[in-house]
Amino acid sequence: MLSDNEKILVTRSSMPDFDEYVEEIRPLWESAWLTNMGVLHEKLHDELIDYLQVPGLTMFSNGHMALEMALDAMKLSGEVITTPFSFSSTTHAITRNGLTPVFCDINPDNYTIDADKIEELITEKTTAIVPVHVYGNICDVEKIDKIAKKHGLKVIYDAAHAFGVKYKGRGIGNYGDASMFSFHATKVFNTIEGGAVSYNDKDFEKVLRYLKNFGITDKENVDYIGGNAKMNEFQAAMGICNLRHIEREIGKRRKVVERYIERLDGVCGLIIQKPQEGVESNYAYFPLVVDNYKISRNGLYDLLAENNIFARKYFYPLITDYNCYRESFKDVKLPVAKRISDNVLTLPCYADLSLDTVDRICDIILGVK
Ligand code: T4K
């Protein structure tokens, strides 16, 4: 059996040098202050505000809790429009807040929510839209903004994949009422586990700060029914180190993606993503849609695995097909999402992936008879 080091997996965590991390955590042995918004937490917070170019940011233990608490803080009710072409977290965060997800189809160009189909789903119960910048592709933020304003809806972006992405020169976290970023080990920027919510509204900041710390407002008052979703000092230290090298890491990802595009663009039966106009990408994922190619998506997945290349079917199945949701959403028709989900494969994509390995992966794909 192959060790994990011999396998090419869909991603591989970016890590600083061991000594760099050790230097960052060394003071913790003096202070013995390990969590609850310590010095490193505050330092990373300020650095992220600068890097993401957002007016406000609250950090969390992970991206999922960040999204769950952002929805909670918005005091929503009724129905929330979202897409099923995402990681489980997006819909779970809605449902776990006692809200009803209403699924909108995705557009076939970049797999984000089809903004032209949102309005037909709005009812008197709709209070928010949770679109996903899937793979780091940017939703039609302008159209979504207009719809939200017209109908008085909140917009909370699931920007788990979109760390560092800019649209028209602005950090992507500036769009909508709030955006959630994931800093999970598998993401472009990681704090081991971690996440954050960005927003414009300063009052929102207070609520999020309290919600992630049991709703405690001061030593003798608990004003909110909060939970525990604080980022600890070891996570923050990892973030501080990784943020130092983020431009280099994104640059290396860019080379990987460019090589895939060079090799796979224009091949009949294979659909790849083209750069979006006005978007500065973070090259988070490389999705490939197998569309009447010489081999099916599942066949290609197996063939790559036989060659120790472990691509992933992000995002298959659709969330609406999960056992926990299927019965409730059996009548929902989402033809584009279904087609993409049934045919997509995300190829290995990470900063330390060598271009030789990208070539080997492409050779296997293109060599199919
Ligand atoms: N919204 C969206 C759209 C998301 O994609 C996610 C998370 C969230 C919300 C929630 O954010 P977080 O609460 O996670 O911050 C992985 C990640 O666990 C998950 O964070 C991510 N999305 C999702 C797309 O991918 P799995 O179940 O595929 O992970 P796993 O363990 O199979 O790992 C995938 C590959 O990553 C491995 O083959 C190797 C590599 N890896 C993994 C780990 C755990 C590393 O290189 N280092 C590691 O430490 O979900």
GROMACS .gro file of C-alpha atoms and ligand atoms in nm:
model
  419
    1MET     CA    1   0.000   0.000   0.000
    2LEU     CA    2   0.121   0.350  -0.087
    3SER     CA    3   0.191   0.598   0.189
    4ASP     CA    4   0.011   0.933   0.174
    5ASN     CA    5   0.340   1.091   0.062
    6GLU     CA    6   0.350   0.877  -0.251
    7LYS     CA    7  -0.007   0.958  -0.348
    8ILE     CA    8  -0.100   1.273  -0.531
    9LEU     CA    9  -0.405   1.399  -0.345
   10VAL     CA   10  -0.645   1.670  -0.452
   11THR     CA   11  -0.469   1.917  -0.229
   12ARG     CA   12  -0.189   1.945   0.022
   13SER     CA   13  -0.176   2.197   0.304
   14SER     CA   14   0.052   2.497   0.267
   15MET     CA   15   0.283   2.506   0.569
   16PRO     CA   16   0.554   2.744   0.688
   17ASP     CA   17   0.898   2.617   0.782
   18PHE     CA   18   0.883   2.431   1.111
   19ASP     CA   19   1.124   2.677   1.277
   20GLU     CA   20   0.919   2.975   1.166
   21TYR     CA   21   0.610   2.829   1.333
   22VAL     CA   22   0.803   2.739   1.648
   23GLU     CA   23   0.928   3.097   1.676
   24GLU     CA   24   0.572   3.222   1.649
   25ILE     CA   25   0.437   2.994   1.924
   26ARG     CA   26   0.742   3.019   2.157
   27PRO     CA   27   0.601   3.318   2.356
   28LEU     CA   28   0.295   3.112   2.443
   29TRP     CA   29   0.511   2.911   2.683
   30GLU     CA   30   0.582   3.234   2.870
   31SER     CA   31   0.236   3.381   2.869
   32ALA     CA   32   0.038   3.055   2.903
   33TRP     CA   33  -0.240   3.243   2.723
   34LEU     CA   34  -0.360   2.990   2.469
   35THR     CA   35  -0.702   3.104   2.351
   36ASN     CA   36  -0.988   3.350   2.412
   37MET     CA   37  -0.870   3.624   2.177
   38GLY     CA   38  -0.503   3.638   2.274
   39VAL     CA   39  -0.217   3.845   2.133
   40LEU     CA   40  -0.166   3.632   1.821
   41HIS     CA   41  -0.539   3.628   1.752
   42GLU     CA   42  -0.546   4.007   1.756
   43LYS     CA   43  -0.234   4.033   1.541
   44LEU     CA   44  -0.373   3.800   1.275
   45HIS     CA   45  -0.706   3.982   1.284
   46ASP     CA   46  -0.538   4.314   1.198
   47GLU     CA   47  -0.322   4.159   0.928
   48LEU     CA   48  -0.622   3.993   0.766
   49ILE     CA   49  -0.819   4.319   0.762
   50ASP     CA   50  -0.529   4.469   0.567
   51TYR     CA   51  -0.483   4.174   0.335
   52LEU     CA   52  -0.850   4.118   0.255
   53GLN     CA   53  -0.916   4.494   0.236
   54VAL     CA   54  -1.237   4.468   0.436
   55PRO     CA   55  -1.378   4.715   0.693
   56GLY     CA   56  -1.463   4.453   0.954
   57LEU     CA   57  -1.368   4.092   1.028
   58THR     CA   58  -1.438   3.840   1.304
   59MET     CA   59  -1.237   3.519   1.325
   60PHE     CA   60  -1.374   3.178   1.423
   61SER     CA   61  -1.260   2.826   1.506
   62ASN     CA   62  -1.364   2.715   1.155
   63GLY     CA   63  -1.549   2.838   0.850
   64HIS     CA   64  -1.865   2.643   0.921
   65MET     CA   65  -1.920   2.801   1.262
   66ALA     CA   66  -1.841   3.138   1.107
   67LEU     CA   67  -2.125   3.091   0.858
   68GLU     CA   68  -2.366   2.946   1.113
   69MET     CA   69  -2.307   3.238   1.348
   70ALA     CA   70  -2.322   3.499   1.073
   71LEU     CA   71  -2.667   3.370   0.980
   72ASP     CA   72  -2.767   3.364   1.347
   73ALA     CA   73  -2.648   3.724   1.395
   74MET     CA   74  -2.860   3.839   1.099
   75LYS     CA   75  -3.176   3.730   1.290
   76LEU     CA   76  -3.325   3.568   0.981
   77SER     CA   77  -3.646   3.372   0.957
   78GLY     CA   78  -3.831   3.167   0.697
   79GLU     CA   79  -3.661   3.088   0.367
   80VAL     CA   80  -3.306   3.139   0.243
   81ILE     CA   81  -3.211   3.101  -0.123
   82THR     CA   82  -2.890   2.911  -0.190
   83THR     CA   83  -2.737   2.654  -0.427
   84PRO     CA   84  -2.695   2.279  -0.385
   85PHE     CA   85  -2.360   2.276  -0.570
   86SER     CA   86  -2.142   2.329  -0.265
   87PHE     CA   87  -1.993   2.159   0.037
   88SER     CA   88  -2.244   2.030   0.294
   89SER     CA   89  -2.160   2.321   0.525
   90THR     CA   90  -2.350   2.584   0.324
   91THR     CA   91  -2.693   2.422   0.356
   92HIS     CA   92  -2.627   2.277   0.702
   93ALA     CA   93  -2.555   2.629   0.832
   94ILE     CA   94  -2.894   2.743   0.702
   95THR     CA   95  -3.088   2.441   0.830
   96ARG     CA   96  -2.918   2.437   1.169
   97ASN     CA   97  -3.040   2.796   1.216
   98GLY     CA   98  -3.400   2.672   1.181
   99LEU     CA   99  -3.425   2.825   0.832
  100THR     CA  100  -3.556   2.659   0.517
  101PRO     CA  101  -3.313   2.638   0.225
  102VAL     CA  102  -3.466   2.711  -0.115
  103PHE     CA  103  -3.243   2.584  -0.393
  104CYS     CA  104  -3.159   2.785  -0.701
  105ASP     CA  105  -2.986   2.636  -1.004
  106ILE     CA  106  -2.631   2.735  -1.099
  107ASN     CA  107  -2.508   2.895  -1.417
  108PRO     CA  108  -2.319   2.671  -1.660
  109ASP     CA  109  -2.024   2.910  -1.703
  110ASN     CA  110  -1.878   2.927  -1.354
  111TYR     CA  111  -2.113   2.709  -1.143
  112THR     CA  112  -2.217   2.989  -0.908
  113ILE     CA  113  -2.583   3.073  -0.842
  114ASP     CA  114  -2.778   3.162  -1.158
  115ALA     CA  115  -2.874   3.517  -1.063
  116ASP     CA  116  -3.142   3.523  -1.335
  117LYS     CA  117  -3.329   3.247  -1.151
  118ILE     CA  118  -3.327   3.399  -0.802
  119GLU     CA  119  -3.630   3.629  -0.827
  120GLU     CA  120  -3.871   3.353  -0.925
  121LEU     CA  121  -3.787   3.177  -0.596
  122ILE     CA  122  -3.856   3.477  -0.371
  123THR     CA  123  -4.171   3.450  -0.158
  124GLU     CA  124  -4.302   3.658   0.133
  125LYS     CA  125  -4.104   3.422   0.360
  126THR     CA  126  -3.766   3.485   0.197
  127THR     CA  127  -3.522   3.678   0.418
  128ALA     CA  128  -3.180   3.612   0.269
  129ILE     CA  129  -2.963   3.477  -0.011
  130VAL     CA  130  -2.656   3.263   0.058
  131PRO     CA  131  -2.467   3.239  -0.272
  132VAL     CA  132  -2.138   3.047  -0.294
  133HIS     CA  133  -1.821   3.172  -0.467
  134VAL     CA  134  -1.760   2.810  -0.559
  135TYR     CA  135  -1.396   2.716  -0.646
  136GLY     CA  136  -1.318   3.086  -0.588
  137ASN     CA  137  -1.531   3.180  -0.892
  138ILE     CA  138  -1.718   3.500  -0.823
  139CYS     CA  139  -2.098   3.512  -0.822
  140ASP     CA  140  -2.272   3.787  -1.015
  141VAL     CA  141  -2.237   4.017  -0.715
  142GLU     CA  142  -2.386   4.319  -0.892
  143LYS     CA  143  -2.707   4.146  -1.002
  144ILE     CA  144  -2.744   3.979  -0.661
  145ASP     CA  145  -2.703   4.317  -0.492
  146LYS     CA  146  -2.979   4.470  -0.704
  147ILE     CA  147  -3.219   4.182  -0.634
  148ALA     CA  148  -3.145   4.192  -0.261
  149LYS     CA  149  -3.204   4.568  -0.240
  150LYS     CA  150  -3.526   4.546  -0.441
  151HIS     CA  151  -3.670   4.276  -0.211
  152GLY     CA  152  -3.513   4.381   0.119
  153LEU     CA  153  -3.306   4.064   0.155
  154LYS     CA  154  -2.975   4.005   0.331
  155VAL     CA  155  -2.686   3.856   0.132
  156ILE     CA  156  -2.431   3.637   0.309
  157TYR     CA  157  -2.170   3.497   0.073
  158ASP     CA  158  -2.014   3.159   0.133
  159ALA     CA  159  -1.666   3.273   0.030
  160ALA     CA  160  -1.497   2.966   0.181
  161HIS     CA  161  -1.302   2.922  -0.144
  162ALA     CA  162  -1.242   3.287  -0.222
  163PHE     CA  163  -0.966   3.398   0.016
  164GLY     CA  164  -0.772   3.685  -0.142
  165VAL     CA  165  -0.988   3.704  -0.454
  166LYS     CA  166  -1.053   4.055  -0.583
  167TYR     CA  167  -1.327   4.178  -0.810
  168LYS     CA  168  -1.277   4.506  -0.995
  169GLY     CA  169  -0.984   4.572  -0.762
  170ARG     CA  170  -1.189   4.532  -0.441
  171GLY     CA  171  -1.151   4.252  -0.188
  172ILE     CA  172  -1.437   4.007  -0.244
  173GLY     CA  173  -1.535   4.029   0.123
  174ASN     CA  174  -1.675   4.377   0.061
  175TYR     CA  175  -1.976   4.250  -0.133
  176GLY     CA  176  -2.310   4.165   0.028
  177ASP     CA  177  -2.389   4.208   0.397
  178ALA     CA  178  -2.129   3.951   0.502
  179SER     CA  179  -1.889   3.693   0.360
  180MET     CA  180  -1.754   3.380   0.523
  181PHE     CA  181  -1.397   3.265   0.452
  182SER     CA  182  -1.264   2.921   0.544
  183PHE     CA  183  -0.910   2.884   0.671
  184HIS     CA  184  -0.923   2.503   0.677
  185ALA     CA  185  -0.604   2.303   0.615
  186THR     CA  186  -0.722   2.236   0.259
  187LYS     CA  187  -0.766   2.602   0.166
  188VAL     CA  188  -0.546   2.856  -0.012
  189PHE     CA  189  -0.476   3.015   0.327
  190ASN     CA  190  -0.498   2.802   0.639
  191THR     CA  191  -0.494   2.839   1.016
  192ILE     CA  192  -0.512   2.454   1.046
  193GLU     CA  193  -0.885   2.490   1.114
  194GLY     CA  194  -1.033   2.836   1.111
  195GLY     CA  195  -1.254   3.087   0.939
  196ALA     CA  196  -1.378   3.443   0.943
  197VAL     CA  197  -1.673   3.662   0.856
  198SER     CA  198  -1.621   4.000   0.691
  199TYR     CA  199  -1.882   4.278   0.694
  200ASN     CA  200  -1.937   4.651   0.671
  201ASP     CA  201  -2.168   4.700   0.968
  202LYS     CA  202  -1.978   4.764   1.294
  203ASP     CA  203  -2.279   4.666   1.510
  204PHE     CA  204  -2.266   4.325   1.349
  205GLU     CA  205  -1.911   4.289   1.481
  206LYS     CA  206  -2.024   4.308   1.843
  207VAL     CA  207  -2.288   4.040   1.799
  208LEU     CA  208  -2.047   3.802   1.625
  209ARG     CA  209  -1.782   3.858   1.892
  210TYR     CA  210  -2.033   3.767   2.164
  211LEU     CA  211  -2.192   3.476   1.979
  212LYS     CA  212  -1.861   3.294   1.935
  213ASN     CA  213  -1.789   3.329   2.309
  214PHE     CA  214  -2.107   3.188   2.466
  215GLY     CA  215  -2.292   3.518   2.433
  216ILE     CA  216  -2.093   3.662   2.723
  217THR     CA  217  -2.098   4.042   2.703
  218ASP     CA  218  -1.904   4.116   3.023
  219LYS     CA  219  -1.801   3.944   3.347
  220GLU     CA  220  -2.155   3.936   3.486
  221ASN     CA  221  -2.376   3.947   3.175
  222VAL     CA  222  -2.471   3.700   2.906
  223ASP     CA  223  -2.693   3.875   2.653
  224TYR     CA  224  -2.692   3.622   2.369
  225ILE     CA  225  -2.746   3.247   2.338
  226GLY     CA  226  -2.400   3.193   2.193
  227GLY     CA  227  -2.169   2.898   2.149
  228ASN     CA  228  -1.796   2.841   2.147
  229ALA     CA  229  -1.628   2.907   1.815
  230LYS     CA  230  -1.311   3.097   1.905
  231MET     CA  231  -0.986   3.068   1.713
  232ASN     CA  232  -0.701   2.968   1.946
  233GLU     CA  233  -0.345   3.100   1.956
  234PHE     CA  234  -0.189   2.800   1.779
  235GLN     CA  235  -0.429   2.846   1.489
  236ALA     CA  236  -0.357   3.219   1.479
  237ALA     CA  237   0.019   3.153   1.480
  238MET     CA  238  -0.020   2.926   1.177
  239GLY     CA  239  -0.219   3.199   1.006
  240ILE     CA  240   0.043   3.466   1.079
  241CYS     CA  241   0.314   3.244   0.927
  242ASN     CA  242   0.107   3.141   0.625
  243LEU     CA  243  -0.003   3.497   0.553
  244ARG     CA  244   0.365   3.599   0.517
  245HIS     CA  245   0.395   3.365   0.221
  246ILE     CA  246   0.050   3.396   0.067
  247GLU     CA  247   0.154   3.582  -0.248
  248ARG     CA  248   0.421   3.324  -0.325
  249GLU     CA  249   0.173   3.039  -0.265
  250ILE     CA  250  -0.092   3.192  -0.490
  251GLY     CA  251   0.176   3.254  -0.754
  252LYS     CA  252   0.272   2.885  -0.746
  253ARG     CA  253  -0.094   2.782  -0.774
  254ARG     CA  254  -0.128   3.012  -1.069
  255LYS     CA  255   0.150   2.827  -1.252
  256VAL     CA  256  -0.024   2.494  -1.184
  257VAL     CA  257  -0.355   2.622  -1.318
  258GLU     CA  258  -0.192   2.782  -1.621
  259ARG     CA  259  -0.022   2.453  -1.706
  260TYR     CA  260  -0.353   2.264  -1.680
  261ILE     CA  261  -0.516   2.524  -1.908
  262GLU     CA  262  -0.228   2.504  -2.156
  263ARG     CA  263  -0.262   2.126  -2.177
  264LEU     CA  264  -0.640   2.079  -2.157
  265ASP     CA  265  -0.794   2.387  -2.318
  266GLY     CA  266  -0.987   2.315  -2.635
  267VAL     CA  267  -0.988   1.937  -2.594
  268CYS     CA  268  -1.317   1.805  -2.727
  269GLY     CA  269  -1.526   1.661  -2.442
  270LEU     CA  270  -1.342   1.840  -2.162
  271ILE     CA  271  -1.466   2.167  -2.019
  272ILE     CA  272  -1.233   2.383  -1.813
  273GLN     CA  273  -1.288   2.718  -1.647
  274LYS     CA  274  -1.176   3.033  -1.821
  275PRO     CA  275  -1.055   3.330  -1.613
  276GLN     CA  276  -1.344   3.558  -1.512
  277GLU     CA  277  -1.334   3.915  -1.636
  278GLY     CA  278  -1.234   4.167  -1.368
  279VAL     CA  279  -1.142   3.892  -1.121
  280GLU     CA  280  -0.802   3.850  -0.958
  281SER     CA  281  -0.813   3.477  -0.883
  282ASN     CA  282  -0.661   3.275  -0.600
  283TYR     CA  283  -0.642   2.957  -0.813
  284ALA     CA  284  -0.807   2.756  -0.536
  285TYR     CA  285  -0.937   2.459  -0.737
  286PHE     CA  286  -0.910   2.316  -1.086
  287PRO     CA  287  -1.249   2.169  -1.183
  288LEU     CA  288  -1.275   1.968  -1.503
  289VAL     CA  289  -1.614   1.879  -1.650
  290VAL     CA  290  -1.612   1.559  -1.851
  291ASP     CA  291  -1.871   1.618  -2.122
  292ASN     CA  292  -1.896   1.337  -2.377
  293TYR     CA  293  -1.525   1.263  -2.358
  294LYS     CA  294  -1.380   0.922  -2.446
  295ILE     CA  295  -1.426   0.819  -2.083
  296SER     CA  296  -1.687   0.912  -1.822
  297ARG     CA  297  -1.616   1.124  -1.515
  298ASN     CA  298  -1.625   0.815  -1.295
  299GLY     CA  299  -1.404   0.625  -1.539
  300LEU     CA  300  -1.149   0.905  -1.534
  301TYR     CA  301  -1.161   0.923  -1.155
  302ASP     CA  302  -1.082   0.548  -1.140
  303LEU     CA  303  -0.811   0.567  -1.405
  304LEU     CA  304  -0.634   0.849  -1.221
  305ALA     CA  305  -0.664   0.656  -0.894
  306GLU     CA  306  -0.500   0.352  -1.059
  307ASN     CA  307  -0.210   0.588  -1.126
  308ASN     CA  308  -0.203   0.710  -0.763
  309ILE     CA  309  -0.369   1.039  -0.849
  310PHE     CA  310  -0.661   1.105  -0.620
  311ALA     CA  311  -0.887   1.369  -0.775
  312ARG     CA  312  -1.215   1.447  -0.599
  313LYS     CA  313  -1.575   1.479  -0.712
  314TYR     CA  314  -1.631   1.822  -0.555
  315PHE     CA  315  -1.930   1.862  -0.544
  316TYR     CA  316  -2.103   1.530  -0.592
  317PRO     CA  317  -2.364   1.442  -0.489
  318LEU     CA  318  -2.567   1.761  -0.488
  319ILE     CA  319  -2.671   1.864  -0.138
  320THR     CA  320  -3.035   1.804  -0.236
  321ASP     CA  321  -2.942   1.436  -0.291
  322TYR     CA  322  -2.793   1.382   0.055
  323ASN     CA  323  -2.977   1.125   0.266
  324CYS     CA  324  -3.059   1.392   0.522
  325TYR     CA  325  -3.223   1.623   0.262
  326ARG     CA  326  -3.340   1.400  -0.025
  327GLU     CA  327  -3.697   1.348   0.095
  328SER     CA  328  -3.757   1.719   0.155
  329PHE     CA  329  -3.624   1.825  -0.186
  330LYS     CA  330  -3.724   1.537  -0.412
  331ASP     CA  331  -3.936   1.759  -0.637
  332VAL     CA  332  -3.675   2.032  -0.687
  333LYS     CA  333  -3.545   2.046  -1.045
  334LEU     CA  334  -3.191   2.179  -1.089
  335PRO     CA  335  -3.078   2.056  -1.430
  336VAL     CA  336  -2.754   2.251  -1.461
  337ALA     CA  337  -2.636   2.172  -1.109
  338LYS     CA  338  -2.722   1.805  -1.165
  339ARG     CA  339  -2.530   1.789  -1.494
  340ILE     CA  340  -2.221   1.958  -1.355
  341SER     CA  341  -2.226   1.757  -1.033
  342ASP     CA  342  -2.256   1.430  -1.228
  343ASN     CA  343  -1.962   1.516  -1.453
  344VAL     CA  344  -1.717   1.726  -1.256
  345LEU     CA  345  -1.381   1.621  -1.122
  346THR     CA  346  -1.150   1.853  -0.928
  347LEU     CA  347  -0.793   1.775  -1.024
  348PRO     CA  348  -0.502   1.806  -0.779
  349CYS     CA  349  -0.423   2.174  -0.732
  350TYR     CA  350  -0.190   2.314  -0.468
  351ALA     CA  351   0.116   2.533  -0.443
  352ASP     CA  352   0.372   2.254  -0.415
  353LEU     CA  353   0.232   2.044  -0.699
  354SER     CA  354   0.513   2.016  -0.954
  355LEU     CA  355   0.449   2.102  -1.316
  356ASP     CA  356   0.590   1.759  -1.404
  357THR     CA  357   0.310   1.602  -1.204
  358VAL     CA  358   0.055   1.828  -1.374
  359ASP     CA  359   0.195   1.705  -1.706
  360ARG     CA  360   0.170   1.344  -1.589
  361ILE     CA  361  -0.195   1.397  -1.490
  362CYS     CA  362  -0.269   1.560  -1.827
  363ASP     CA  363  -0.088   1.282  -2.013
  364ILE     CA  364  -0.313   1.026  -1.843
  365ILE     CA  365  -0.626   1.226  -1.928
  366LEU     CA  366  -0.523   1.294  -2.288
  367GLY     CA  367  -0.393   0.943  -2.339
  368VAL     CA  368  -0.737   0.785  -2.298
  369LYS     CA  369  -0.820   0.581  -2.611
  370T4K     N1  370  -1.840   2.621   0.251
  370T4K     C1  371  -1.772   2.563   0.152
  370T4K     C2  372  -1.810   2.596   0.011
  370T4K     C3  373  -1.667   2.476   0.178
  370T4K     O1  374  -1.600   2.416   0.077
  370T4K     C4  375  -1.632   2.448   0.312
  370T4K     C5  376  -1.526   2.355   0.343
  370T4K     C6  377  -1.704   2.514   0.415
  370T4K     C7  378  -1.809   2.598   0.379
  370T4K     C8  379  -1.675   2.495   0.560
  370T4K     O2  380  -1.548   2.549   0.596
  370T4K     P1  381  -1.465   2.479   0.719
  370T4K     O3  382  -1.558   2.466   0.836
  370T4K     O4  383  -1.413   2.345   0.672
  370T4K     O5  384  -1.356   2.579   0.746
  370T4K     C9  385  -1.255   1.928   0.273
  370T4K    C10  386  -1.241   2.024   0.389
  370T4K     O6  387  -1.243   1.955   0.515
  370T4K    C11  388  -1.345   2.133   0.392
  370T4K     O7  389  -1.292   2.236   0.472
  370T4K    C12  390  -1.370   2.188   0.253
  370T4K     N2  391  -1.477   2.284   0.251
  370T4K    C13  392  -1.403   2.076   0.157
  370T4K    C14  393  -1.426   2.126   0.016
  370T4K     O8  394  -1.290   1.988   0.152
  370T4K     P2  395  -1.304   1.672   0.269
  370T4K     O9  396  -1.401   1.586   0.342
  370T4K    O10  397  -1.294   1.659   0.122
  370T4K    O11  398  -1.157   1.663   0.335
  370T4K     P3  399  -1.050   1.549   0.333
  370T4K    O12  400  -1.013   1.517   0.471
  370T4K    O13  401  -1.094   1.436   0.246
  370T4K    O14  402  -0.925   1.624   0.266
  370T4K    C15  403  -0.917   1.649   0.127
  370T4K    C16  404  -0.771   1.646   0.087
  370T4K    O15  405  -0.702   1.752   0.149
  370T4K    C17  406  -0.696   1.521   0.129
  370T4K    O16  407  -0.705   1.427   0.026
  370T4K    C18  408  -0.555   1.569   0.149
  370T4K    C19  409  -0.568   1.715   0.181
  370T4K     N3  410  -0.544   1.746   0.322
  370T4K    C20  411  -0.642   1.719   0.413
  370T4K    C21  412  -0.625   1.750   0.545
  370T4K    C22  413  -0.733   1.721   0.646
  370T4K    C23  414  -0.426   1.805   0.361
  370T4K    O17  415  -0.337   1.828   0.278
  370T4K     N4  416  -0.409   1.836   0.493
  370T4K    C24  417  -0.503   1.812   0.587
  370T4K    O18  418  -0.481   1.844   0.705
  370T4K    O19  419  -1.343   1.824   0.305
   0.00000   0.00000   0.00000
